[in-house]
Short mmCIF file of C-alpha atoms and ligand atoms in Angstrom, two decimals:
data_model
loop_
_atom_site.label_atom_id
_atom_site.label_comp_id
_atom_site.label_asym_id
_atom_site.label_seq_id
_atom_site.Cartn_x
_atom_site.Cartn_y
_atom_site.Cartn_z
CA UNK A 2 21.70 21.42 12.23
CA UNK A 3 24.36 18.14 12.35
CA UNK A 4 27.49 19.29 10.80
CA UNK A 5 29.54 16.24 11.64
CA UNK A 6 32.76 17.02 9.72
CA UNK A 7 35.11 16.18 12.62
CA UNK A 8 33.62 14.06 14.63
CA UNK A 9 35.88 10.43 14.00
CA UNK A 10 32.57 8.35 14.28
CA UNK A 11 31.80 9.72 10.53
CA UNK A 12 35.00 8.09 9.78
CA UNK A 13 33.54 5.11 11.00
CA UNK A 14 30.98 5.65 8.78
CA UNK A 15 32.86 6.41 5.51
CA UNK A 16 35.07 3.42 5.83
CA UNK A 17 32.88 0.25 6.51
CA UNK A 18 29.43 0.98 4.45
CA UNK A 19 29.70 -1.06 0.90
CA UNK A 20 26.26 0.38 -0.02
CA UNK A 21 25.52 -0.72 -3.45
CA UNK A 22 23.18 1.05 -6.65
CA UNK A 23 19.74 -0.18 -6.03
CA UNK A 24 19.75 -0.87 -10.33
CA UNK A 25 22.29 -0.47 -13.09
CA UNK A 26 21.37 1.61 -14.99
CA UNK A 27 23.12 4.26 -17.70
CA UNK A 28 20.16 6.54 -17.17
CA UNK A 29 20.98 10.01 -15.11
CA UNK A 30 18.88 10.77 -13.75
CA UNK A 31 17.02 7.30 -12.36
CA UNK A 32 13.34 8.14 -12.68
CA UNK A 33 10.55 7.14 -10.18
CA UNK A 34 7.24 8.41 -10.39
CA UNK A 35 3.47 6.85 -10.04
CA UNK A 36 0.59 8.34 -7.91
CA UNK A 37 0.86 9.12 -4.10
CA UNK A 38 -1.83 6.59 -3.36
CA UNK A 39 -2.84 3.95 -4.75
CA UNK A 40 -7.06 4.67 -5.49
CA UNK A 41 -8.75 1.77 -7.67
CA UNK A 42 -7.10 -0.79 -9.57
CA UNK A 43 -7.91 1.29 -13.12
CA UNK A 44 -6.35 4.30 -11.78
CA UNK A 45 -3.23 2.56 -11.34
CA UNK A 46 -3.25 1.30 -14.57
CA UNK A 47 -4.11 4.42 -16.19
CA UNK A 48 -1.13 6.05 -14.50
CA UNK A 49 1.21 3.06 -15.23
CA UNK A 50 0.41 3.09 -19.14
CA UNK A 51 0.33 6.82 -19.01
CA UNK A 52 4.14 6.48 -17.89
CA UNK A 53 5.07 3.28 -20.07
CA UNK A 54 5.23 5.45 -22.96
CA UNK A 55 8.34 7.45 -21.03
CA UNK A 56 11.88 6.78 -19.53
CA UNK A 57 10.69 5.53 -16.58
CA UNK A 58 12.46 3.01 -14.35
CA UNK A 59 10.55 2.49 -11.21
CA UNK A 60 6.58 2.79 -10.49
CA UNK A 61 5.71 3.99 -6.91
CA UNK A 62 2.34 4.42 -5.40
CA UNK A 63 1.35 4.05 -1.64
CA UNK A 64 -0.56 1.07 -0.28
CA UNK A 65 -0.33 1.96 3.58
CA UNK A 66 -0.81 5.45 4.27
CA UNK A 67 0.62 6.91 6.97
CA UNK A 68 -1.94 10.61 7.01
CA UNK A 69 -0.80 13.21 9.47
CA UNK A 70 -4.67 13.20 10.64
CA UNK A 71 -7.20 11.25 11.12
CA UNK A 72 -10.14 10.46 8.60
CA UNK A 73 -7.62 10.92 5.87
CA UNK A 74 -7.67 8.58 2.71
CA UNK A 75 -5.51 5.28 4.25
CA UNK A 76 -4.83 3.54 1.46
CA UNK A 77 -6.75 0.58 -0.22
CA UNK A 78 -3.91 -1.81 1.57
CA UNK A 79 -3.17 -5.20 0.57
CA UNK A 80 -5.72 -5.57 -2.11
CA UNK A 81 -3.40 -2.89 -4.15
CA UNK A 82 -0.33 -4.91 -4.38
CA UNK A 83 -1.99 -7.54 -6.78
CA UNK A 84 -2.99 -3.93 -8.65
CA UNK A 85 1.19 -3.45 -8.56
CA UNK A 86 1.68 -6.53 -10.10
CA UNK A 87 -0.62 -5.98 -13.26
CA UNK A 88 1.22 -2.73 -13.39
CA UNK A 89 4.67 -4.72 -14.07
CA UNK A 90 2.85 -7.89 -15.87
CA UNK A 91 1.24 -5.29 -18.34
CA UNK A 92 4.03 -2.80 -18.48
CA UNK A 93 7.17 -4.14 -17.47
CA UNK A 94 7.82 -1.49 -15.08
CA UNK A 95 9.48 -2.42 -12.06
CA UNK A 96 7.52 -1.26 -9.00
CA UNK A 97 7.88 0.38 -5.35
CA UNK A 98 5.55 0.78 -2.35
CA UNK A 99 6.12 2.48 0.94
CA UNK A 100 6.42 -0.27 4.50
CA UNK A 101 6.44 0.95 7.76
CA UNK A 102 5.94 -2.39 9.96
CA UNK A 103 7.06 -6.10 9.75
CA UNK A 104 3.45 -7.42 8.25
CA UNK A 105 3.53 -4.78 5.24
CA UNK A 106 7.44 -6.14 4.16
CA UNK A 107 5.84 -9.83 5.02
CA UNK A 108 2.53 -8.28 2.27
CA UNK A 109 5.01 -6.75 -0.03
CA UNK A 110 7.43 -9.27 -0.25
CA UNK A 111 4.44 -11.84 -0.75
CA UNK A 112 3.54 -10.01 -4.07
CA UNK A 113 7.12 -9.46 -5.18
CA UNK A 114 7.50 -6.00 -5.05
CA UNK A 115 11.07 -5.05 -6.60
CA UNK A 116 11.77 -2.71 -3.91
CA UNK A 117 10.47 -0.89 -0.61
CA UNK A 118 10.98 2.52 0.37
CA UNK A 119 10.41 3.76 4.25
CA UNK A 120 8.73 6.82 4.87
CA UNK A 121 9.82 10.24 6.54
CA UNK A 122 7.47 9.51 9.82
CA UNK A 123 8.44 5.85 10.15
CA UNK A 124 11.92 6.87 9.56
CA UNK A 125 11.87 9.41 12.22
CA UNK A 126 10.89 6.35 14.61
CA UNK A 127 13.79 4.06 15.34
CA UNK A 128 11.71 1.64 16.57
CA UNK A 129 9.27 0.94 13.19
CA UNK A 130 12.33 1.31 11.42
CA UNK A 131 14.11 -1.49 13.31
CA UNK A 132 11.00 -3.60 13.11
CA UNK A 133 11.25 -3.07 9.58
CA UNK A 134 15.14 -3.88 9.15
CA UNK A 135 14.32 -7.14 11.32
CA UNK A 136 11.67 -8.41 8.69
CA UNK A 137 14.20 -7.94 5.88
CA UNK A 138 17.07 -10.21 7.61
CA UNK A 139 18.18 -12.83 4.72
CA UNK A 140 16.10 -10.91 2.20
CA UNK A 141 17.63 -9.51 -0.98
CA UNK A 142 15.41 -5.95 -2.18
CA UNK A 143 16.28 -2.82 -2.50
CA UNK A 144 15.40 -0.38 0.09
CA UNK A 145 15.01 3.25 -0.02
CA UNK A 146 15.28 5.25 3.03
CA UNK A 147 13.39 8.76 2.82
CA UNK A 148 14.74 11.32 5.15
CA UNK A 149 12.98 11.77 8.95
CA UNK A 150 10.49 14.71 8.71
CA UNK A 151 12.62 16.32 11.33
CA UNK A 152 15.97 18.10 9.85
CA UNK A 153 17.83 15.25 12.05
CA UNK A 154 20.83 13.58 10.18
CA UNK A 155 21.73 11.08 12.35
CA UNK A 156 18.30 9.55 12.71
CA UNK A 157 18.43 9.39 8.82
CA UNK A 158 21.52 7.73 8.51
CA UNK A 159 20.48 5.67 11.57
CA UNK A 160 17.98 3.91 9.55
CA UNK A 161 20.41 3.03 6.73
CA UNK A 162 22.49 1.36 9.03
CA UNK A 163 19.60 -0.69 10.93
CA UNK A 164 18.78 -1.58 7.47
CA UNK A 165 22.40 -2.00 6.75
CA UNK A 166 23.32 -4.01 9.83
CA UNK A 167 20.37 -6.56 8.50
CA UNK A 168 22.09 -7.36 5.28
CA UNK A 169 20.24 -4.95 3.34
CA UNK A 170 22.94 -3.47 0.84
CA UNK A 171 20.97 -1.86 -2.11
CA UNK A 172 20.02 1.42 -0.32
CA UNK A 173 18.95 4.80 -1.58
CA UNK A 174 18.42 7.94 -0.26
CA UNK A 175 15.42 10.27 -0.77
CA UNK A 176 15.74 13.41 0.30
CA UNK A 177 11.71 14.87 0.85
CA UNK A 178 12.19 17.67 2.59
CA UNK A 179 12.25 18.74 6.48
CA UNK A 180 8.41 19.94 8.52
CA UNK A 181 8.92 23.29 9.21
CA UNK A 182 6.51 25.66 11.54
CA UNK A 183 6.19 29.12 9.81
CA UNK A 184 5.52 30.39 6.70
CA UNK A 185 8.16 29.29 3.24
CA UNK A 186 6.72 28.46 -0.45
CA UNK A 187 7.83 24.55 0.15
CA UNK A 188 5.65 21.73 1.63
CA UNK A 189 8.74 20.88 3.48
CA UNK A 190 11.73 22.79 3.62
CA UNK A 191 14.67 21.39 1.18
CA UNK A 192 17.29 22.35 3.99
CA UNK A 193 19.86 20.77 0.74
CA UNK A 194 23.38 21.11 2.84
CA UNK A 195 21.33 17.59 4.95
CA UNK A 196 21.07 15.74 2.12
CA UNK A 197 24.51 16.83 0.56
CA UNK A 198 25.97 16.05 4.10
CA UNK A 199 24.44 12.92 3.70
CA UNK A 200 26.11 11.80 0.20
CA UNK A 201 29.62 13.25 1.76
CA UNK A 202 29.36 10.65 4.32
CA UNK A 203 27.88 7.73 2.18
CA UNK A 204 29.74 8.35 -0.88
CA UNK A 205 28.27 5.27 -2.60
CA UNK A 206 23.97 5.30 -1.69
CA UNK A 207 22.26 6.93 -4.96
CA UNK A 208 20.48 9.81 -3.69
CA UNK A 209 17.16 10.69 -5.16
CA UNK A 210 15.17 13.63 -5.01
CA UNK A 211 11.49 13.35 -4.05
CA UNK A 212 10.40 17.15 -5.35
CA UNK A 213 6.66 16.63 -4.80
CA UNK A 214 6.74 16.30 -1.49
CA UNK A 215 9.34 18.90 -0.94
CA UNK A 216 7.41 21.46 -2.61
CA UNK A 217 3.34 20.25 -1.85
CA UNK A 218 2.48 22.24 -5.17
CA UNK A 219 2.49 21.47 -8.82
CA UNK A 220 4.29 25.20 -10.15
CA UNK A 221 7.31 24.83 -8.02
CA UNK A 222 8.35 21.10 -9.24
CA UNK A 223 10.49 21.90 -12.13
CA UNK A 224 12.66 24.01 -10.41
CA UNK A 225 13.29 21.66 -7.27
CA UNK A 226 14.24 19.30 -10.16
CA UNK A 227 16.85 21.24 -11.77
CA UNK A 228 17.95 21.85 -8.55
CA UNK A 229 18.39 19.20 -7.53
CA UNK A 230 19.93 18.09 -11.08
CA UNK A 231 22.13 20.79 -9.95
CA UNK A 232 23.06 19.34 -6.84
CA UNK A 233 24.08 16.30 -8.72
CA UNK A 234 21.20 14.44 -7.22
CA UNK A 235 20.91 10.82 -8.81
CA UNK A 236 17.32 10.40 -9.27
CA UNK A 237 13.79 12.02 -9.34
CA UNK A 238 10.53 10.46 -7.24
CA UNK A 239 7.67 12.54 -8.32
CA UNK A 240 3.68 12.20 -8.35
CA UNK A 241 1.58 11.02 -10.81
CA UNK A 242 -1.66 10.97 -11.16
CA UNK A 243 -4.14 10.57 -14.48
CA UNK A 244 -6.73 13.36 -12.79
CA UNK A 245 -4.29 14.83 -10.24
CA UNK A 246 -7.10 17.42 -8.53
CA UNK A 247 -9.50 14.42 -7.86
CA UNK A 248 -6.43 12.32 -6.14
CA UNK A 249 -7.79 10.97 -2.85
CA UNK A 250 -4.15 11.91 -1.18
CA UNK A 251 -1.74 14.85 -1.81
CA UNK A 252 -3.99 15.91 -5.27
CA UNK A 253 -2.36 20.04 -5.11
CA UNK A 254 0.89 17.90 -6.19
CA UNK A 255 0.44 15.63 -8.43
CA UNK A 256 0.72 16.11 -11.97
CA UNK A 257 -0.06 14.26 -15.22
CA UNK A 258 1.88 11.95 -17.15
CA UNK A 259 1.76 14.68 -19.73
CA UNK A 260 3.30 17.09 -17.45
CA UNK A 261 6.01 14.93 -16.14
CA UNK A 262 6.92 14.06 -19.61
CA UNK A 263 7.18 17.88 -20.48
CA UNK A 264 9.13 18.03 -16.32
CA UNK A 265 11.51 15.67 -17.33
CA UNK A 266 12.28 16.86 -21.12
CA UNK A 267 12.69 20.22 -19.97
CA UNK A 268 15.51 19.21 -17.15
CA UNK A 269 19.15 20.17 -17.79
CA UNK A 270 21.48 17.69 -16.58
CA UNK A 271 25.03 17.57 -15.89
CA UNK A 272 26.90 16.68 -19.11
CA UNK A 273 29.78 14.18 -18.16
CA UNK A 274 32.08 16.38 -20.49
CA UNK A 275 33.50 18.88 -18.62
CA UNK A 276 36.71 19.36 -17.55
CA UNK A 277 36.69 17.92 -14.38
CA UNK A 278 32.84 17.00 -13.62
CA UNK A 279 33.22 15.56 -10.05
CA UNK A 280 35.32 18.89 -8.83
CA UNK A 281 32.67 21.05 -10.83
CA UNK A 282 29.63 19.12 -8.80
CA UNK A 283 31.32 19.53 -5.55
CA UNK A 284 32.12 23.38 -5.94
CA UNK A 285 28.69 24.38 -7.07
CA UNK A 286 27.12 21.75 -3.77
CA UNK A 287 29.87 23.79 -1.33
CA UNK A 288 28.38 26.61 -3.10
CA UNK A 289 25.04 25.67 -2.62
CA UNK A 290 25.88 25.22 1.15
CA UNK A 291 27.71 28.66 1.22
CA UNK A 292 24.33 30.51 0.01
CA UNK A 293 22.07 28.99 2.79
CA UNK A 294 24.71 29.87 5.47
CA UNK A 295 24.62 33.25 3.90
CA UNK A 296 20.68 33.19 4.14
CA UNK A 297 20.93 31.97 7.88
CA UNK A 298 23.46 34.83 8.83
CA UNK A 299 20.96 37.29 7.68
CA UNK A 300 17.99 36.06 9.16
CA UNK A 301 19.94 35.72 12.92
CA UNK A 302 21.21 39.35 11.93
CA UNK A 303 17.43 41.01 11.47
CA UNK A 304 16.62 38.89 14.22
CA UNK A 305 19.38 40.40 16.72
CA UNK A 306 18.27 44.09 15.77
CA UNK A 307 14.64 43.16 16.25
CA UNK A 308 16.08 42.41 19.79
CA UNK A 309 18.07 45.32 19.85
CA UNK A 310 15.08 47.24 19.69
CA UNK A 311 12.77 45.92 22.22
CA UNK A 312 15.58 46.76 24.17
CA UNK A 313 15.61 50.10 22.61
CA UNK A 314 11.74 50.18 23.82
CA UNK A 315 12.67 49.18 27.84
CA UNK A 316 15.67 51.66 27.89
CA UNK A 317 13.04 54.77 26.22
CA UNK A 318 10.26 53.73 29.25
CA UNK A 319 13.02 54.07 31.91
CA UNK A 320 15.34 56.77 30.19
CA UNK A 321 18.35 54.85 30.07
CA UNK A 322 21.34 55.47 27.79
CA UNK A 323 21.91 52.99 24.72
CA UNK A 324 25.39 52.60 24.99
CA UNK A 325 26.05 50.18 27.86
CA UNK A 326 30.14 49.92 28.00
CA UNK A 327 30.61 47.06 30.27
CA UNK A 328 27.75 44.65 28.16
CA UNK A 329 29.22 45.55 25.28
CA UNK A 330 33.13 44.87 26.68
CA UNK A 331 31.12 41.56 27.85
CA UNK A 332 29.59 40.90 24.18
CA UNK A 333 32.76 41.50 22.98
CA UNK A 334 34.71 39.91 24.89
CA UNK A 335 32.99 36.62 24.53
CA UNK A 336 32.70 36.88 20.39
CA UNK A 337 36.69 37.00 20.67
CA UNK A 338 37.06 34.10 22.64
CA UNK A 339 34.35 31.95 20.90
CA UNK A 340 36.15 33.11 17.08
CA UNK A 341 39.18 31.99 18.75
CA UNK A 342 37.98 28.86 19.62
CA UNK A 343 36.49 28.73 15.73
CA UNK A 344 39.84 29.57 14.53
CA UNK A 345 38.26 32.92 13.22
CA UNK A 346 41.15 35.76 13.60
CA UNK A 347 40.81 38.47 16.79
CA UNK A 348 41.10 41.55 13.86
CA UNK A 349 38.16 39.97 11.63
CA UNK A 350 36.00 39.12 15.03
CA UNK A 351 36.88 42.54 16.42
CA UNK A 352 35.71 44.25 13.00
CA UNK A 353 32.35 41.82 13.10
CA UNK A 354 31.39 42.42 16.55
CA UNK A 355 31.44 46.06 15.98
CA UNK A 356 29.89 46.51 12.74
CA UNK A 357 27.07 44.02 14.41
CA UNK A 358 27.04 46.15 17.57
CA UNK A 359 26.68 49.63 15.39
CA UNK A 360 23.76 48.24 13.36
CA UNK A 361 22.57 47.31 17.23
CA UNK A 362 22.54 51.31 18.03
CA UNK A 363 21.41 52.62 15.25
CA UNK A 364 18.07 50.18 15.86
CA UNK A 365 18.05 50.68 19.45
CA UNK A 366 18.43 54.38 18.00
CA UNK A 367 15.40 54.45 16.01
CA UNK A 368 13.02 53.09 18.54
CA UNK A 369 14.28 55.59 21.51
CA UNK A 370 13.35 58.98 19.38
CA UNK A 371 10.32 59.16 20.28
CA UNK A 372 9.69 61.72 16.72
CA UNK A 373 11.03 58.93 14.69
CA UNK A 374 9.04 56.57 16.17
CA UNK A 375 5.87 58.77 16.03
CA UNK A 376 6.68 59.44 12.05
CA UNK A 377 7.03 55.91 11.59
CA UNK A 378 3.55 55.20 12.83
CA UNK A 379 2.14 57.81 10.63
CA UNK A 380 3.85 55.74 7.45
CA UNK A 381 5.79 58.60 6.40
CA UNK A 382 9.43 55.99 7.37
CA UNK A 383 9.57 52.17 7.58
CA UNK A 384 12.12 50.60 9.30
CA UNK A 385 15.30 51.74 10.32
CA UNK A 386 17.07 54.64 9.87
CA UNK A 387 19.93 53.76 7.32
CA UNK A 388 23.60 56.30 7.46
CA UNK A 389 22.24 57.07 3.41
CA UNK A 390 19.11 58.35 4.80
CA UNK A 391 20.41 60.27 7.34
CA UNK A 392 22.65 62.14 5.11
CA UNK A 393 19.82 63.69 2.66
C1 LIG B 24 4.52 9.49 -0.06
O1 LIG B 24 5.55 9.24 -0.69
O2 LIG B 24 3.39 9.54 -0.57
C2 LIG B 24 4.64 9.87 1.36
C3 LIG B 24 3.73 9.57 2.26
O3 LIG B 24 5.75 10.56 1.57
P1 LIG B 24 6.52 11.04 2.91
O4 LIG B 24 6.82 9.81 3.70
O5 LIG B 24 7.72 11.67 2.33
O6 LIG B 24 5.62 12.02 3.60
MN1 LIG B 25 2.19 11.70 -1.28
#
């Protein structure tokens, strides 16, 4: 993960970027929502007067569709930004569609579009996104900049600054989530210290939450919301779609006008009224940050006794002892010398390393007796032996 707290090109960072609001508005949170694809011209209308009727500020739906496989639903291209344009002639809504190369900003532009957002594979490419920033020299819109699908913070604040360093100054952030290879409830994984990280360093860019595609399903949505009300997130993009389960693109997500009216009614959101709102925001983000570390720590914990025990496996095959003195004088050795260098104290690295290498033994333990192990594969114990067990 990038953690760049020290590093004095952040400072660089902080101090020259005058990134502005891409609208005033008094609304917290901004709202964008509209269906992930563009389909016909009446579904787009159906959706846009289906949202009218809310506290909406922004209508999005995709023209160019960048599919992670072939044969997918493309998009309906050019033909749908005159369909954008009814949408604001007929609603008043301002709109958004996504751009990924210098002939869909030329198309966009061409239909007035009131702003362009850049998607998580193009900005993952710092080539379509420069091609992109070098279509928008001398051009006024507002751009928002959705993270790279890969957890990879400099790449995302890369393409603010190619946009940026083209005279681009209204710039979001949406945060969409990271690809992840394993099994989790999300689409892709909210990894929420990135985009947090991303608002420390860019104080000013409004930072907007994009919970459909975080979560790929309709029963988790609310929840990433509040969370990310929570997180004192700025704005919402979500999915909309008059008969979400017949949508030609991401349909498992989308929900209907109805239910993004009940979404958004049923959010909490930071009152400005307490005592100190700012501090309040930023404890409950570092706390935010705290609880994944803790989750982390865990996982690399069950994941060191897991190793622990395979070792445990070798040393029962070739009847060797568990303790090993001189590797563990090596392991800890090294933790003492790494904490120092981490300005972690020798007594609370000492006390660490041990408790770590006990847990070690006691796995290593379990797999070596060979009754244990022989019990465990009848079911009658699962996992490891715990000191509480022991003791019955
Ligand atoms: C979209 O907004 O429909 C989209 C394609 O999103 P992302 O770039 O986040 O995958
Ligand atoms: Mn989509």
């Amino acid at each position: 993960m990038n953690i760049l707290l020290f590093h004095p090109w952040n400072r660089f960072v902080m101090q020259n970027m005058d990134i502005q609001p891409i609208f005033n508005t008094t609304r917290h949170p901004i709202l964008i929502a509209g269906p992930c694809s563009a389909e016909t011209e009446e579904q787009v209308l159906a959706t846009a007067r289906g949202l009218a009727l809310q506290p909406v500020d922004l209508f999005r739906a995709g023209i160019w569709k960048p599919r992670t496989r072939p044969d997918s639903f493309e998009g309906v291209g050019e033909v749908g930004l005159s369909w954008l344009r009814r949408v604001r002639e007929e609603t008043g809504l301002k709109v958004t569609t996504e751009v990924a190369t210098a002939d869909h900003v030329e198309k966009a532009l061409a239909h007035e579009i009131d702003v362009l957002w850049i998607g998580a594979r193009t900005s993952a490419n710092p080539f379509s996104v420069q091609e992109v920033a070098d279509a928008l020299v001398g051009v006024d819109i507002p751009v928002m900049v959705k993270n790279p699908i890969n957890p990879d913070l400099k790449l995302w604040l890369g393409a603010v600054e190619r946009l940026y360093k083209s005279g681009i100054r209204r710039i979001a952030i949406i945060h969409r989530g990271f690809s992840y290879y394993g099994e989790t409830q999300y689409r892709n994984t909210p990894r929420w210290q990135i985009p947090i990280e991303m608002k420390r360093l860019l104080p000013s860019v409004q930072l907007i939450c994009d919970n459909s595609h975080i979560c790929g399903r309709r029963d988790i949505l609310a929840e990433t919301a509040q969370k990310a009300m929570d997180l004192n997130f700025d704005g919402l993009m979500t999915e909309v779609h008059p008969v979400p389960d017949t949508a030609w693109s991401d349909a498992m997500q989308q929900i209907t006008p109805e239910a993004y009216r009940h979404l958004i009614g049923n959010l909490v959101v930071r009152k400005a009224s307490s005592d100190d709102p700012e501090f309040l925001a930023m404890i409950e983000q570092l706390r935010y940050q705290i609880d994944e570390i803790d989750e982390d720590m865990i996982q690399l914990l069950a994941k060191r006794m897991k190793l622990a025990e395979e070792i445990g496996n070798f040393k029962r095959e070739k009847q060797i002892a568990i303790l090993q003195t001189q590797r563990w004088n090596e392991v800890l050795e090294k933790g003492l010398r790494l904490g120092k260098q981490y300005g972690l104290s020798k007594a609370f690295m000492t006390a660490l390393l041990k408790t770590i290498h006990q847990e070690s033994i006691n796995h290593q333990a379990f797999v070596m007796n060979e009754q244990l192990v022989r019990e465990a594969e009848n079911g009658l114990r699962r996992g490891v032996v715990f000191e509480e067990e022991e003791s019955d």
